[in-house]
mmCIF file of C-alpha atoms in Angstrom:
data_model
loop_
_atom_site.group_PDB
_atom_site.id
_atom_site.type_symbol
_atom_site.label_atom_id
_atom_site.label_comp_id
_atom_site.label_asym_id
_atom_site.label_seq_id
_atom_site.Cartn_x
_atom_site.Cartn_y
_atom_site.Cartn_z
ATOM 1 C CA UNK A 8 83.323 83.045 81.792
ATOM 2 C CA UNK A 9 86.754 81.466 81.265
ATOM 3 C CA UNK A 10 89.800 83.235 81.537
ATOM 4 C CA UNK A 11 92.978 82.477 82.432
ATOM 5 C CA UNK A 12 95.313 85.031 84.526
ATOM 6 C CA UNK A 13 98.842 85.936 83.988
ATOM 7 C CA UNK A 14 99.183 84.407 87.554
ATOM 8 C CA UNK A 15 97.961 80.902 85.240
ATOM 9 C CA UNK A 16 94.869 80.455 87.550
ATOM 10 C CA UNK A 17 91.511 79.951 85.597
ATOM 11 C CA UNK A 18 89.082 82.323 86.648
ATOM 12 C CA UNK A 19 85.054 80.248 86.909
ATOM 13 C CA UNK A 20 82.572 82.885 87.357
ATOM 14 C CA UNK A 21 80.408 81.835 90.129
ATOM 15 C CA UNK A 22 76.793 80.658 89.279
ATOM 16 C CA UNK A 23 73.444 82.128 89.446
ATOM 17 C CA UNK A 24 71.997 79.869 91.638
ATOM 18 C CA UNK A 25 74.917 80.221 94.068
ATOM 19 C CA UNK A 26 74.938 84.559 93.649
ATOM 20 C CA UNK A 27 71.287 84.215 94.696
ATOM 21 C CA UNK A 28 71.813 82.019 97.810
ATOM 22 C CA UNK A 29 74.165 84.438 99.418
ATOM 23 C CA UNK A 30 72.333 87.041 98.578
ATOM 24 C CA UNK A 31 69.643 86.016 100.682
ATOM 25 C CA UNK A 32 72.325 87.312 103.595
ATOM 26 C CA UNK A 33 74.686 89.976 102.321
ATOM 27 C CA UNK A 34 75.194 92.127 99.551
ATOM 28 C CA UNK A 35 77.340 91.139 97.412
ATOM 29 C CA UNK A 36 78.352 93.002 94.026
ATOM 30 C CA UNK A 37 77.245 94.545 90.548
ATOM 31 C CA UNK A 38 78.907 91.877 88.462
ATOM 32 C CA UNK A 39 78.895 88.570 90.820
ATOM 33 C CA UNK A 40 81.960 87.143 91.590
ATOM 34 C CA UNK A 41 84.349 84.503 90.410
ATOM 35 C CA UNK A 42 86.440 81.793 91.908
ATOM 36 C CA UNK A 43 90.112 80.981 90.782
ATOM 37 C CA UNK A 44 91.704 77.704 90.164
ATOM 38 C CA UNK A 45 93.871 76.240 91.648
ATOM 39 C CA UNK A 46 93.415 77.344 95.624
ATOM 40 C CA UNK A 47 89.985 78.226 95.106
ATOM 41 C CA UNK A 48 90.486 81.938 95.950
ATOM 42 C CA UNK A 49 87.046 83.797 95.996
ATOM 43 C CA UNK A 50 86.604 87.395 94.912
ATOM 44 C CA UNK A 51 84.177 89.733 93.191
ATOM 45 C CA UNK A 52 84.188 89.626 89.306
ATOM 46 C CA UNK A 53 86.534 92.984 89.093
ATOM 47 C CA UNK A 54 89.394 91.304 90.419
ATOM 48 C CA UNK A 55 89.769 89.736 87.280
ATOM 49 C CA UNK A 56 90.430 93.841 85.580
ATOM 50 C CA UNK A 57 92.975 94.196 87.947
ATOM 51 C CA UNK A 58 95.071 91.062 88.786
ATOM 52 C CA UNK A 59 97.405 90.901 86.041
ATOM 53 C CA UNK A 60 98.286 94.610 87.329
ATOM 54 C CA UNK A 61 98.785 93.344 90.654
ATOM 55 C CA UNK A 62 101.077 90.057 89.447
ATOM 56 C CA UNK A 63 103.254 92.492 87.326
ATOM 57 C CA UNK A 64 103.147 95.441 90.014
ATOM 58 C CA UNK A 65 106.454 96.427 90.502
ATOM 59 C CA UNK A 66 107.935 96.265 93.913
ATOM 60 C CA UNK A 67 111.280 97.624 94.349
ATOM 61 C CA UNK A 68 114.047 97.591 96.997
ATOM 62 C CA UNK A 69 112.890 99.019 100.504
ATOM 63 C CA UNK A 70 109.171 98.168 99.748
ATOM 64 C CA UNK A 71 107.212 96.519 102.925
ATOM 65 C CA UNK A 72 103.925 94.287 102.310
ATOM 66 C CA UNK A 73 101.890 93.128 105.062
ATOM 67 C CA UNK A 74 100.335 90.140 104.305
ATOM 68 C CA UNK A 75 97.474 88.097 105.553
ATOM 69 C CA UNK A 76 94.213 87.073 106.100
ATOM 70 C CA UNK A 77 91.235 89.726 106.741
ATOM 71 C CA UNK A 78 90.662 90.700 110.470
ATOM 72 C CA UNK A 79 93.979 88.683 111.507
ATOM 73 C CA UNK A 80 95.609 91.952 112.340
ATOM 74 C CA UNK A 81 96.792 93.351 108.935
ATOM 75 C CA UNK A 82 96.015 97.181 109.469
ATOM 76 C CA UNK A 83 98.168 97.135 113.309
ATOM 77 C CA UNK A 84 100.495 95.664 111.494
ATOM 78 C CA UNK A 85 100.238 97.860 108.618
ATOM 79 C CA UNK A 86 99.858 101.250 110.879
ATOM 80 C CA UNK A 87 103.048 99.845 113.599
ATOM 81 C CA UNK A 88 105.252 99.318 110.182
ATOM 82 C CA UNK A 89 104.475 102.445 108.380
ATOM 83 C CA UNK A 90 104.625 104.288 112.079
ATOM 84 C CA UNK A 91 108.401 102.378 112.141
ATOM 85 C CA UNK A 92 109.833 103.429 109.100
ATOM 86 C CA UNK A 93 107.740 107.207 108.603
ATOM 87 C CA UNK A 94 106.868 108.260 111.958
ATOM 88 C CA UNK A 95 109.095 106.552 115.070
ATOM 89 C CA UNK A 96 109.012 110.461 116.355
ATOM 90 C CA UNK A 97 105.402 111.440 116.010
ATOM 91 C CA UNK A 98 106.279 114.319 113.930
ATOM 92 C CA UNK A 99 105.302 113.370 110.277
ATOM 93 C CA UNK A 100 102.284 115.329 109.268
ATOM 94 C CA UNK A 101 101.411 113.112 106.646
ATOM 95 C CA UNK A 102 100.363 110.858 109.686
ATOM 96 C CA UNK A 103 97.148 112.733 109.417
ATOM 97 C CA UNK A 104 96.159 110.737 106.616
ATOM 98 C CA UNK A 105 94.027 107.394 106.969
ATOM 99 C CA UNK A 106 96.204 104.515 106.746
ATOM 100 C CA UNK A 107 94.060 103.212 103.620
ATOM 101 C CA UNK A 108 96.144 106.439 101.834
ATOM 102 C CA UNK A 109 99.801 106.451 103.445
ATOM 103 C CA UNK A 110 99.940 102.611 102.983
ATOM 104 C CA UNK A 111 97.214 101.102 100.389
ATOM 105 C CA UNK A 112 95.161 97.873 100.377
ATOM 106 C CA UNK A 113 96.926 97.249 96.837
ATOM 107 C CA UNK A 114 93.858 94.641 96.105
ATOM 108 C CA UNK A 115 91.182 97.178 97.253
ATOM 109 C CA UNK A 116 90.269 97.920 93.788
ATOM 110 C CA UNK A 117 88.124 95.017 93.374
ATOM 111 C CA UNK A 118 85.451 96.315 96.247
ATOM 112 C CA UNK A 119 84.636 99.310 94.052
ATOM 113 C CA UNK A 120 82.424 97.143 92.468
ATOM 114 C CA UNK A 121 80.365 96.936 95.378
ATOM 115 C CA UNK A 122 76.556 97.774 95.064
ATOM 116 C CA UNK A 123 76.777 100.429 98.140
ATOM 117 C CA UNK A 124 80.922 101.692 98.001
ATOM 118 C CA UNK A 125 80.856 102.539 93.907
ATOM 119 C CA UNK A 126 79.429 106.206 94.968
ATOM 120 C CA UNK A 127 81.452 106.507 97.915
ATOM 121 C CA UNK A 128 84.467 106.971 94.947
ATOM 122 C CA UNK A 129 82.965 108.412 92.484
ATOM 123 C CA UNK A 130 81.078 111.201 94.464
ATOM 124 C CA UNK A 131 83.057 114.634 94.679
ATOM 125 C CA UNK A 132 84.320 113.757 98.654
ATOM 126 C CA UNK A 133 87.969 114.268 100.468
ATOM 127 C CA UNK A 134 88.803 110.547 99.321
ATOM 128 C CA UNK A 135 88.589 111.485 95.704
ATOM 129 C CA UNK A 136 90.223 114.676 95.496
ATOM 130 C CA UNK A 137 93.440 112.952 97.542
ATOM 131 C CA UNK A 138 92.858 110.701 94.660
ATOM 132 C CA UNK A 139 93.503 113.586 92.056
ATOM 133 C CA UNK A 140 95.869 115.257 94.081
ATOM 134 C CA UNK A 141 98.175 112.345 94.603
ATOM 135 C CA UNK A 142 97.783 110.874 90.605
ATOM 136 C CA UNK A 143 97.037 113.888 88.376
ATOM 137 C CA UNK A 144 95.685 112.820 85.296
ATOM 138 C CA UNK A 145 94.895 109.502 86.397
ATOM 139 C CA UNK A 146 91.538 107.603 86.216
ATOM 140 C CA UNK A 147 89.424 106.330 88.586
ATOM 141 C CA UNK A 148 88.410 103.462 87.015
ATOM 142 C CA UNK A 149 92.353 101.791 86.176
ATOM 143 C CA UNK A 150 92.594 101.548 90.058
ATOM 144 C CA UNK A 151 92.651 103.891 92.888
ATOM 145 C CA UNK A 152 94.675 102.262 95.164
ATOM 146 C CA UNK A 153 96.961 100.354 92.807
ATOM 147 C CA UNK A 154 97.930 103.687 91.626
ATOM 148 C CA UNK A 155 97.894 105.433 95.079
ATOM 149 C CA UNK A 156 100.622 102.464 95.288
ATOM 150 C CA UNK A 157 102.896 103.501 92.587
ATOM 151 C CA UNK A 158 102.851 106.930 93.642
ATOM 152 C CA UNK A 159 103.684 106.592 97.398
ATOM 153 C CA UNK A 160 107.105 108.421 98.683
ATOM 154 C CA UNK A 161 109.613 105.574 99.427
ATOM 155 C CA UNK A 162 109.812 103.559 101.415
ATOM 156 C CA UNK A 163 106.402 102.395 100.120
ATOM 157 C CA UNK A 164 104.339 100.581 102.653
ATOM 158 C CA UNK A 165 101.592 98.447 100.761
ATOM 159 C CA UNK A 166 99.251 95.672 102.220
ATOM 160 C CA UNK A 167 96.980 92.566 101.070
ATOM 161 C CA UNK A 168 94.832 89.776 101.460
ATOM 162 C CA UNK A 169 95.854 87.740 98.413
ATOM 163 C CA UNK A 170 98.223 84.643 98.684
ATOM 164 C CA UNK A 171 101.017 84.481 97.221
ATOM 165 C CA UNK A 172 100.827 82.433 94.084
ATOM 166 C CA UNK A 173 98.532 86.196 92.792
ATOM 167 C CA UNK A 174 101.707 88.040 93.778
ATOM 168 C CA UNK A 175 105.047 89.506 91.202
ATOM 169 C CA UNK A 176 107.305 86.202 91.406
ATOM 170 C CA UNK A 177 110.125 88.528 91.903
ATOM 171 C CA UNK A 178 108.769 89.825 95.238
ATOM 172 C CA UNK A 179 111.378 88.150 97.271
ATOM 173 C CA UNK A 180 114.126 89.454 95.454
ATOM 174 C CA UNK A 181 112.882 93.187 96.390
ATOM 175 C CA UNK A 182 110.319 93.688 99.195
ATOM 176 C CA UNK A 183 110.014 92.934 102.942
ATOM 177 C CA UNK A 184 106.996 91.016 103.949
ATOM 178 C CA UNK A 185 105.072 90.863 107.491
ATOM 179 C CA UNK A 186 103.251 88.037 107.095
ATOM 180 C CA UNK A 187 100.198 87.787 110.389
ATOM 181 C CA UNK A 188 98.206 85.230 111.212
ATOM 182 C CA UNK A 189 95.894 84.573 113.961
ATOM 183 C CA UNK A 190 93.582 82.088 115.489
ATOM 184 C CA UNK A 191 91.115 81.440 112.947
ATOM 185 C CA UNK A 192 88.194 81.248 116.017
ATOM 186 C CA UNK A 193 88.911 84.814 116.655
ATOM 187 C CA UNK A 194 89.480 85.103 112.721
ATOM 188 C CA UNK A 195 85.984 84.323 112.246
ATOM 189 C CA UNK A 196 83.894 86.060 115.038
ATOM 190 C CA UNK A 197 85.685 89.144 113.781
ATOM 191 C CA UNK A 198 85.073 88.738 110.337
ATOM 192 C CA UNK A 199 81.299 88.131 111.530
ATOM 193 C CA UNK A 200 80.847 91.542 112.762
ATOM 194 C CA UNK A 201 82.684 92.852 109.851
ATOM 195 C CA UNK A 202 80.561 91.451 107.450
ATOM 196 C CA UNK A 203 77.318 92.662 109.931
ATOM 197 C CA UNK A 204 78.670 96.394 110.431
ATOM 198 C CA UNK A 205 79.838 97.405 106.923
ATOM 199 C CA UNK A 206 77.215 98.256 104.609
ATOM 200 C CA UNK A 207 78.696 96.780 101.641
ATOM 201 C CA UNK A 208 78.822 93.645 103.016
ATOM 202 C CA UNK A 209 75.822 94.087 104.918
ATOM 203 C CA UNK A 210 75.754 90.371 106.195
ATOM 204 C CA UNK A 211 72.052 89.774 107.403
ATOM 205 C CA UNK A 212 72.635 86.287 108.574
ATOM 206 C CA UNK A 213 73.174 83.849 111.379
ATOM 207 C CA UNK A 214 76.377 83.581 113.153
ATOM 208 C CA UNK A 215 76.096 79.780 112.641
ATOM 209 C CA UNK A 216 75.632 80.006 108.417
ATOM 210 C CA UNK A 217 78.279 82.506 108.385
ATOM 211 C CA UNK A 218 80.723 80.126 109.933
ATOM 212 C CA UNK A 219 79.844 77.608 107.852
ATOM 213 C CA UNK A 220 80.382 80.262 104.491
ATOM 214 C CA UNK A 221 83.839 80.386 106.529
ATOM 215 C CA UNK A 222 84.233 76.599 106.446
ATOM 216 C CA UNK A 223 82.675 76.002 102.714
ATOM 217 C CA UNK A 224 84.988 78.891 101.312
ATOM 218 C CA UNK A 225 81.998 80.583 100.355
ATOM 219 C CA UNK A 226 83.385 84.097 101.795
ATOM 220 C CA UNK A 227 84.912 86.874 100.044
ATOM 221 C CA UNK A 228 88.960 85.889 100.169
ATOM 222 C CA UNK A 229 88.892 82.650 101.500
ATOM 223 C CA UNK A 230 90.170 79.479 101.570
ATOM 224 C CA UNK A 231 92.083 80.158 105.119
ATOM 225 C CA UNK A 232 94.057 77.929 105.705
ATOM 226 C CA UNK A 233 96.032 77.454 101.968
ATOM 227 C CA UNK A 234 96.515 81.031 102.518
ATOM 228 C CA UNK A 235 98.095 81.028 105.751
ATOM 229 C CA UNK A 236 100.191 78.029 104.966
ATOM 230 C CA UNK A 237 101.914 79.336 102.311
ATOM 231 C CA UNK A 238 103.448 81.805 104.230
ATOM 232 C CA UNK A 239 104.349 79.201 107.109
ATOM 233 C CA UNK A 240 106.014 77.331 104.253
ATOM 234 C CA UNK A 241 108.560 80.245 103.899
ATOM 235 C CA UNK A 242 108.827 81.918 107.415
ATOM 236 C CA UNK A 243 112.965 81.244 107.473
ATOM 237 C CA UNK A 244 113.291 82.651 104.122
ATOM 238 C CA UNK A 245 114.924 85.764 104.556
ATOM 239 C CA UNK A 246 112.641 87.875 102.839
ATOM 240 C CA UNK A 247 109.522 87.177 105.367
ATOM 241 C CA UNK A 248 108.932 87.881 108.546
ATOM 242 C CA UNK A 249 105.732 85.572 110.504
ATOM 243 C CA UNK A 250 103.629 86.791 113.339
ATOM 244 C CA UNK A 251 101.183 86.081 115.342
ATOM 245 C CA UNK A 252 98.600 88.501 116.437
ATOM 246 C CA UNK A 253 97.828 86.967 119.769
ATOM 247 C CA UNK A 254 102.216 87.446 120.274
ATOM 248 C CA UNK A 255 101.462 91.580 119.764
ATOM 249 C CA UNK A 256 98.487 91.796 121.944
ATOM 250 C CA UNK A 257 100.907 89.878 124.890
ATOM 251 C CA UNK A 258 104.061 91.338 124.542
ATOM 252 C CA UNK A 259 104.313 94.308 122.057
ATOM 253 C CA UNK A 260 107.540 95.749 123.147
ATOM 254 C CA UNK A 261 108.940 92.273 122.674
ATOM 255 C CA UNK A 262 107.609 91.660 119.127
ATOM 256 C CA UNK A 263 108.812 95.407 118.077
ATOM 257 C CA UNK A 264 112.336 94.627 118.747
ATOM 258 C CA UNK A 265 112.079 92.017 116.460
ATOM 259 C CA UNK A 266 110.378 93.892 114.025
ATOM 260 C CA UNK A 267 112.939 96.242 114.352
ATOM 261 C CA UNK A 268 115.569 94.330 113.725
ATOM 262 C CA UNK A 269 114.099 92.501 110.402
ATOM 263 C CA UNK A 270 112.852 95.918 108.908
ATOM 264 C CA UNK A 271 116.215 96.900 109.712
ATOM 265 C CA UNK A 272 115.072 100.388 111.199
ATOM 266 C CA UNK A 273 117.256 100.508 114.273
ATOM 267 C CA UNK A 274 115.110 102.498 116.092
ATOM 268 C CA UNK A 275 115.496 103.935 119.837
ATOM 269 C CA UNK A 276 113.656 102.503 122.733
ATOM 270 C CA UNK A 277 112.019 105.692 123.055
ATOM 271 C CA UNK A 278 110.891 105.534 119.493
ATOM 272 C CA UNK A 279 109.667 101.688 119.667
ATOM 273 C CA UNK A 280 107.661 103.212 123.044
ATOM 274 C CA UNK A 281 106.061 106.311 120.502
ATOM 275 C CA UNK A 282 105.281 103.497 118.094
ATOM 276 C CA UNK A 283 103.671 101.052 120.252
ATOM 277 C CA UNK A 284 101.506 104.260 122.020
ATOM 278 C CA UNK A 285 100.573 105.577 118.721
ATOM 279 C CA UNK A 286 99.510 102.369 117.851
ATOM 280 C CA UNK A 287 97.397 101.297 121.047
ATOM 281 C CA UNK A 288 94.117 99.842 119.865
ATOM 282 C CA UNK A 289 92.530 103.088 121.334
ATOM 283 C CA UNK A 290 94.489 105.203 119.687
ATOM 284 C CA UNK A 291 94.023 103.787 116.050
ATOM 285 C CA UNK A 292 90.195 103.190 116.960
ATOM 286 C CA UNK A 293 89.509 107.050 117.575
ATOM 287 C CA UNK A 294 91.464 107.891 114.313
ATOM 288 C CA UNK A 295 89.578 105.089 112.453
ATOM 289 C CA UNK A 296 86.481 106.914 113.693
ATOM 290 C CA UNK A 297 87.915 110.420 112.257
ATOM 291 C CA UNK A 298 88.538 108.824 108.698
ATOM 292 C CA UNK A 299 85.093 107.350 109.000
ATOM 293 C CA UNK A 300 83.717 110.666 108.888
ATOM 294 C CA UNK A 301 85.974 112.566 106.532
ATOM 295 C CA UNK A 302 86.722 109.699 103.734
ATOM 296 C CA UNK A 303 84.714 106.955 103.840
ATOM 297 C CA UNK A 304 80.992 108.150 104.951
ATOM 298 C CA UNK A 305 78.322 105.558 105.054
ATOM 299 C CA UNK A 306 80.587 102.789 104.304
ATOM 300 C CA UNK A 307 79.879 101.920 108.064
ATOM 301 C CA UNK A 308 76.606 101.848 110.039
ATOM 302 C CA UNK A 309 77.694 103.246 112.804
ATOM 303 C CA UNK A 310 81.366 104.696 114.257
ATOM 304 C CA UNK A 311 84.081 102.634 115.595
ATOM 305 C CA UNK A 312 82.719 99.719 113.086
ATOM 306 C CA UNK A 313 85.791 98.326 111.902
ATOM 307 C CA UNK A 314 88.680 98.501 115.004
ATOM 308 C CA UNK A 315 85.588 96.913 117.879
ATOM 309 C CA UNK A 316 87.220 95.718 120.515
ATOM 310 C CA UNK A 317 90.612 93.357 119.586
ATOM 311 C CA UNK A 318 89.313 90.220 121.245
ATOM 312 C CA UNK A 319 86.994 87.671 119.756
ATOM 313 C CA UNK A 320 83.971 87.756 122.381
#
């Protein structure tokens, strides 16, 4: 395959030799996957349907993206912003929701092409008919969550794992970003479990060859560190606003008022206190449990899979 992206990356579908390799350790998907040049960026072969969509989605004033790396802290961040700007009173009833459908993984759509999620969507379940509900008329198969995106009351709260260069060019000029990073040891471990506890990944592996997948750029979103940089390389732009994760886990009420301040939500003490309780890593891991059961079944082996404890041990 050789295609070439409205982003200008080249798209070099990975080989066979290398699909059957990792697949002697983790599921991987229906139609292989691809890597994109320059950066390197790995992802299943359906990315390639959507990312034009996603490098001419239009963001418009008021919009929020959370940005960064998977298991560096992207859905707190993505549940304490939408909580910010939607919910600093613990009254909105549309809190109810999982956070995948108040405030979408806009690159999700890629992972439908996953031997073991595909049915999950398709099948007749809660997660489908808030599909129909929310896009009438609407297909399944031109994107779920990009058009769960489109649809969302403003301010729209999106998230994603992509970098930058596979992102509108006129994002600065329109959206606030919360960009978090966090210590790619703990990065790693995480992801480990991740990839061991959710059935589409279904990682079968040693912790050892998975860190060395990390290392190789052989896992699903990597490089890193090219990633993470580019963000760095524009944390005083006015548009973006870098965390750490390890800076929210010491001192929450501390990083809120900052976060407050750049989101420009001038919210109450009392409010930044609901927000950081609603929040609380026991809080969103019981609700994560709840969506388990109602949206997502059997994407997980067991409950609690995906929030497991916040610390890298």
């Amino acid at each position: 395959m050789t295609t070439k992206l409205a982003s200008g990356h080249r798209v070099e579908a990975m080989s066979e030799e290398w699909l059957a390799k990792m697949e002697e350790e983790q599921t991987l998907y229906n139609h292989g996957m691809v890597r994109l040049r320059p950066g390197g960026w790995l992802y299943p072969t359906l990315f390639t349907k959507y990312a034009d969509t996603i490098y001419n989605f239009k963001f418009t004033e008021g919009d929020v993206l959370v940005m960064g790396m998977p298991r560096s802290g992207t859905t707190w961040m993505l549940e304490l912003v939408w909580t910010m700007l939607h919910n600093p009173d613990l009254n909105n009833q549309r809190a109810d929701l999982p956070i995948f459908i108040r405030a979408p993984h806009i690159d999700f759509d890629m992972m439908l092409d996953s031997k073991t999620i595909r049915s999950t969507v398709e099948n007749p379940q809660p997660m489908t008919e808030m599909f129909r509900k929310m896009c009438p008329g609407k297909k399944v198969e031109d994107g779920v969550f990009l058009q769960i995106s489109e649809g969302l009351p403003a301010p729209r709260v999106m998230k994603t794992h992509l970098p930058s260069t596979l992102l509108p060019l006129t994002l600065p000029l329109t959206t606030k970003v919360v960009y978090i990073a966090r210590d790619p040891k703990d990065v790693v471990v995480s992801l480990f479990y991740h990839f061991c506890n959710v059935k589409f990944h279904n990682y079968t592996g040693t912790f050892d060859n998975f860190v060395k997948h990390f290392m190789n750029n052989d896992l699903l979103y990597c490089p890193y560190w090219p990633n993470l940089m580019m963000a760095w390389g524009q944390k005083d732009e006015i548009f973006l606003h870098f965390v750490f994760y390890e800076d929210f886990k010491a001192d929450i009420k501390k990083e809120l008022a900052t976060l407050n301040e750049f989101l420009g939500t001038k919210l109450s003490q009392q409010q930044l206190d609901n927000v950081a309780e609603h929040c609380s890593f026991s809080s969103m891991k019981a609700r994560s449990e709840k969506d388990a059961a109602n949206y997502h079944q059997g994407a997980q082996k067991s409950e609690g899979d995906f929030f497991r404890k916040g610390v890298w041990k």
